[in-house]
Amino acid sequence: THEATSVRRFRQRGHESGGLCPESHNGKPMGVLEDKARARLFYKYLSRVYDTINPFIWNEEMRDEALEWFGIEAGDRVLDVGCGTGFATEGLLEHTDDVWGLDQSAHQLEKAFGKFGKRGRVKFHRGDAERLPFADDSFDAYWSSGSIEYWPDPVAALREARRVTKPGGPVLVVGPDYPTSTAFAKLADAIMLFYDEAEADRMFAEAGFQAFEHRIQQRAPGTPRAITTIARVPESGAEAAADPVPDPT
């Protein structure tokens, strides 16, 4: 049975200066899979069983609940960053026909091509979340589920999300909630990025978001928890001062 979603807190924030060094998150070393080359190698093998394993952590009910919060409409152009084999992409297509998928893993994308075609309904790109190959304000909405934990510099990637999404558009990011067990927390930190509400607050604020909300999702008691953040790109003229975003080209 799907455990009831926990709404943590709504934050209205201004930009806070001073991003994290890419080699650490809040003073902690990066996990081994926050290295892009290692992550690609990891997914070379995981892609073979990803669709079998994924429902035990992030299932259709959780995805569909997040899609309700996302609030996209027919005709919206949506970017799915870290689209992987296309599990979230399938859900997005139930709401709009204009879905673009991006992933750094060629092996994950091959699985997605098998579902949707290489040049079919979804426009796929191989690329980096921290350097999106799209112009400013290209999308009505931005979605990323199960990808942030592999980003070496999540604040840079969130700035890119803000850059390519139109003012007022939703940005939804799903990542792993920080473990409550001390032993597992140490193991988690060594592998990839796990973060709590306070860390999510800091990352989104440093990326220039002013309004965002965190919700906890969990397939069943005792299973891994996801922290889902729904943010809004500040309207034109209302953005807090932020560091300039480099041109991805």
Coordinates of C-alpha atoms in Angstrom, one line a residue:
T1 CA 0.0 0.0 0.0
H2 CA 1.3 3.4 -0.9
E3 CA 2.2 5.4 2.2
A4 CA 0.6 8.8 2.6
T5 CA 2.6 11.6 1.2
S6 CA 4.2 13.9 3.8
V7 CA 4.2 17.6 3.0
R8 CA 7.2 19.1 4.7
R9 CA 7.2 22.8 4.3
F10 CA 6.6 25.6 1.8
R11 CA 9.4 28.1 1.5
Q12 CA 9.5 31.6 0.0
R13 CA 13.1 32.5 -0.3
G14 CA 15.4 35.0 -1.9
H15 CA 18.7 34.1 -3.5
E16 CA 21.6 33.3 -1.2
S17 CA 25.0 33.9 -2.5
G18 CA 27.9 31.4 -2.4
G19 CA 27.4 28.1 -4.1
L20 CA 29.0 24.8 -3.1
C21 CA 32.3 23.7 -4.4
P22 CA 31.6 20.9 -6.9
E23 CA 33.9 18.6 -5.0
S24 CA 31.6 18.6 -1.9
H25 CA 28.0 19.0 -0.8
N26 CA 27.6 21.0 2.4
G27 CA 31.1 20.0 3.5
K28 CA 30.8 16.3 2.6
P29 CA 32.8 14.6 -0.2
M30 CA 31.0 13.6 -3.3
G31 CA 29.8 10.0 -3.6
V32 CA 31.6 7.7 -6.1
L33 CA 28.6 7.8 -8.5
E34 CA 28.6 11.6 -8.6
D35 CA 31.5 11.2 -11.1
K36 CA 30.0 11.3 -14.6
A37 CA 32.2 8.6 -16.0
R38 CA 31.5 6.2 -13.2
A39 CA 27.8 6.9 -13.4
R40 CA 27.8 6.1 -17.1
L41 CA 29.6 2.9 -16.5
F42 CA 27.2 2.1 -13.7
Y43 CA 24.2 2.6 -16.0
K44 CA 25.8 0.5 -18.8
Y45 CA 25.0 -2.5 -16.6
L46 CA 22.0 -1.2 -14.6
S47 CA 20.2 -0.4 -17.8
R48 CA 19.7 -4.1 -18.4
V49 CA 17.6 -4.6 -15.3
Y50 CA 16.5 -1.0 -14.5
D51 CA 12.9 -1.4 -15.5
T52 CA 12.7 -4.5 -13.2
I53 CA 14.3 -2.8 -10.2
N54 CA 12.8 0.7 -10.4
P55 CA 9.2 -0.1 -9.4
F56 CA 10.5 -1.2 -6.0
I57 CA 11.8 2.3 -5.3
W58 CA 9.8 4.7 -7.6
N59 CA 6.6 3.2 -8.9
E60 CA 3.7 4.3 -11.1
E61 CA 1.6 5.5 -8.2
M62 CA 4.4 7.7 -6.9
R63 CA 5.1 9.0 -10.4
D64 CA 1.4 9.8 -11.1
E65 CA 1.1 11.6 -7.7
A66 CA 4.1 13.7 -8.6
L67 CA 2.5 14.4 -12.0
E68 CA -0.6 15.8 -10.3
W69 CA 1.6 18.2 -8.4
F70 CA 3.5 19.1 -11.6
G71 CA 0.3 20.4 -13.1
I72 CA 1.2 20.4 -16.8
E73 CA -1.4 20.8 -19.6
A74 CA -1.9 19.5 -23.1
G75 CA 0.5 21.3 -25.4
D76 CA 3.1 22.2 -22.8
R77 CA 6.6 21.5 -23.9
V78 CA 8.3 19.5 -21.1
L79 CA 12.0 18.6 -20.7
D80 CA 12.6 15.3 -18.9
V81 CA 16.2 15.4 -17.6
G82 CA 17.8 12.1 -16.7
C83 CA 15.0 10.4 -18.6
G84 CA 16.8 7.1 -18.5
T85 CA 14.7 4.3 -20.0
G86 CA 11.6 6.5 -20.1
F87 CA 9.6 5.5 -17.1
A88 CA 8.7 9.1 -16.2
T89 CA 8.5 10.0 -19.9
E90 CA 5.6 7.6 -20.3
G91 CA 3.7 9.4 -17.5
L92 CA 4.5 12.8 -19.0
L93 CA 3.1 11.7 -22.4
E94 CA -0.3 11.1 -20.8
H95 CA -0.5 14.9 -20.2
T96 CA 1.2 16.4 -23.2
D97 CA 2.6 15.3 -26.6
D98 CA 5.5 17.7 -26.5
V99 CA 8.1 15.8 -24.4
W100 CA 11.9 16.1 -24.8
G101 CA 14.2 13.6 -23.0
L102 CA 17.8 14.1 -22.1
D103 CA 20.2 11.6 -20.5
Q104 CA 24.0 11.2 -20.4
S105 CA 23.9 7.4 -20.6
A106 CA 23.8 6.0 -24.1
H107 CA 22.7 2.6 -22.7
Q108 CA 19.7 4.0 -20.9
L109 CA 18.7 6.0 -24.0
E110 CA 18.9 2.8 -26.1
K111 CA 16.3 1.3 -23.8
A112 CA 14.2 4.4 -24.2
F113 CA 14.5 4.2 -28.0
G114 CA 13.2 0.7 -27.8
K115 CA 10.0 2.0 -26.2
F116 CA 9.4 5.2 -28.1
G117 CA 11.6 5.0 -31.2
K118 CA 14.8 7.0 -31.8
R119 CA 13.0 9.7 -33.8
G120 CA 9.4 9.1 -32.7
R121 CA 7.1 10.8 -30.3
V122 CA 9.8 11.9 -27.9
K123 CA 12.7 14.1 -28.9
F124 CA 15.7 12.5 -27.3
H125 CA 19.1 14.2 -26.6
R126 CA 22.2 12.8 -25.1
G127 CA 23.6 15.5 -22.8
D128 CA 24.6 16.9 -19.4
A129 CA 22.1 18.3 -16.8
E130 CA 24.7 20.9 -15.8
R131 CA 25.1 22.1 -19.4
L132 CA 21.8 21.8 -21.2
P133 CA 22.0 22.1 -25.0
F134 CA 18.9 24.4 -25.2
A135 CA 18.2 28.1 -25.4
D136 CA 16.8 30.2 -22.6
D137 CA 13.0 29.8 -21.9
S138 CA 12.8 26.8 -24.3
F139 CA 10.3 24.8 -22.2
D140 CA 7.1 25.3 -20.3
A141 CA 8.1 22.9 -17.6
Y142 CA 11.1 20.9 -16.4
W143 CA 11.0 17.4 -14.8
S144 CA 13.8 15.3 -13.4
S145 CA 13.3 12.1 -11.3
G146 CA 16.1 9.9 -10.0
S147 CA 18.9 12.0 -11.6
I148 CA 20.0 14.7 -9.1
E149 CA 21.8 12.1 -6.9
Y150 CA 24.4 11.7 -9.7
W151 CA 25.0 15.4 -10.4
P152 CA 28.4 16.5 -9.3
D153 CA 27.2 20.1 -9.0
P154 CA 23.4 20.1 -8.3
V155 CA 23.2 23.9 -7.9
A156 CA 24.6 24.4 -11.4
A157 CA 22.1 21.9 -12.8
L158 CA 19.2 23.6 -11.0
R159 CA 20.4 26.9 -12.4
E160 CA 20.2 25.3 -15.9
A161 CA 16.7 24.1 -15.1
R162 CA 15.7 27.7 -14.2
R163 CA 17.4 29.0 -17.4
V164 CA 15.7 26.7 -19.9
T165 CA 12.2 26.9 -18.3
K166 CA 9.9 29.9 -19.0
P167 CA 9.2 32.3 -16.2
G168 CA 6.4 31.0 -14.0
G169 CA 6.9 27.4 -15.2
P170 CA 7.1 24.5 -12.8
V171 CA 10.4 22.7 -12.1
L172 CA 10.0 19.3 -10.4
V173 CA 12.9 17.3 -9.1
V174 CA 12.8 13.9 -7.3
G175 CA 15.8 12.7 -5.4
P176 CA 16.6 10.3 -2.5
D177 CA 15.7 11.6 1.0
Y178 CA 18.5 11.5 3.5
P179 CA 18.5 8.3 5.5
T180 CA 17.5 8.4 9.2
S181 CA 19.8 5.5 10.1
T182 CA 23.4 6.7 10.9
A183 CA 25.0 3.6 9.5
F184 CA 23.1 3.8 6.2
A185 CA 23.7 7.6 6.0
K186 CA 27.5 7.0 6.0
L187 CA 27.1 4.4 3.3
A188 CA 24.7 6.7 1.3
D189 CA 27.1 9.6 1.5
A190 CA 29.9 7.4 0.0
I191 CA 27.8 6.4 -3.0
M192 CA 25.8 9.4 -4.2
L193 CA 23.9 12.5 -3.1
F194 CA 21.2 12.0 -0.5
Y195 CA 19.7 15.2 1.0
D196 CA 17.1 16.4 3.4
E197 CA 14.8 19.4 3.4
A198 CA 17.4 21.8 4.7
E199 CA 19.8 20.9 2.0
A200 CA 17.1 21.1 -0.7
D201 CA 16.2 24.6 0.6
R202 CA 19.8 25.6 0.2
M203 CA 20.3 24.2 -3.3
F204 CA 17.1 25.6 -4.7
A205 CA 17.7 29.0 -3.2
E206 CA 21.3 29.2 -4.4
A207 CA 20.0 28.3 -7.9
G208 CA 17.8 31.3 -7.8
F209 CA 14.4 29.9 -7.0
Q210 CA 12.2 31.8 -4.6
A211 CA 9.2 29.6 -4.1
F212 CA 9.4 25.8 -3.7
E213 CA 7.7 23.0 -1.8
H214 CA 9.1 19.7 -0.6
R215 CA 7.1 16.5 -0.3
I216 CA 8.1 13.0 0.9
Q217 CA 7.0 10.0 -1.1
Q218 CA 7.4 6.3 -0.1
R219 CA 6.2 3.1 -1.7
A220 CA 5.6 1.4 1.6
P221 CA 6.9 1.7 5.2
G222 CA 10.5 0.6 5.4
T223 CA 11.3 1.3 1.7
P224 CA 13.5 4.1 0.5
R225 CA 11.9 7.6 0.6
A226 CA 12.0 10.1 -2.2
I227 CA 12.1 13.9 -1.6
T228 CA 10.1 15.6 -4.4
T229 CA 10.5 19.4 -4.8
I230 CA 8.1 21.5 -6.8
A231 CA 9.5 24.9 -7.6
R232 CA 8.4 27.8 -9.8
V233 CA 10.8 29.8 -12.1
P234 CA 10.6 33.4 -10.9
E235 CA 8.6 35.7 -13.2
S236 CA 10.6 38.1 -15.4
G237 CA 11.7 41.1 -13.3
A238 CA 11.0 39.3 -10.0
E239 CA 14.2 37.2 -9.9
A240 CA 16.5 37.8 -7.1
A241 CA 20.1 38.7 -8.0
A242 CA 21.9 35.5 -9.2
D243 CA 25.3 34.7 -10.6
P244 CA 25.3 34.8 -14.4
V245 CA 24.6 31.5 -16.1
P246 CA 27.2 30.6 -18.8
D247 CA 26.1 30.1 -22.3
P248 CA 25.9 26.3 -22.9
T249 CA 27.1 26.7 -26.4

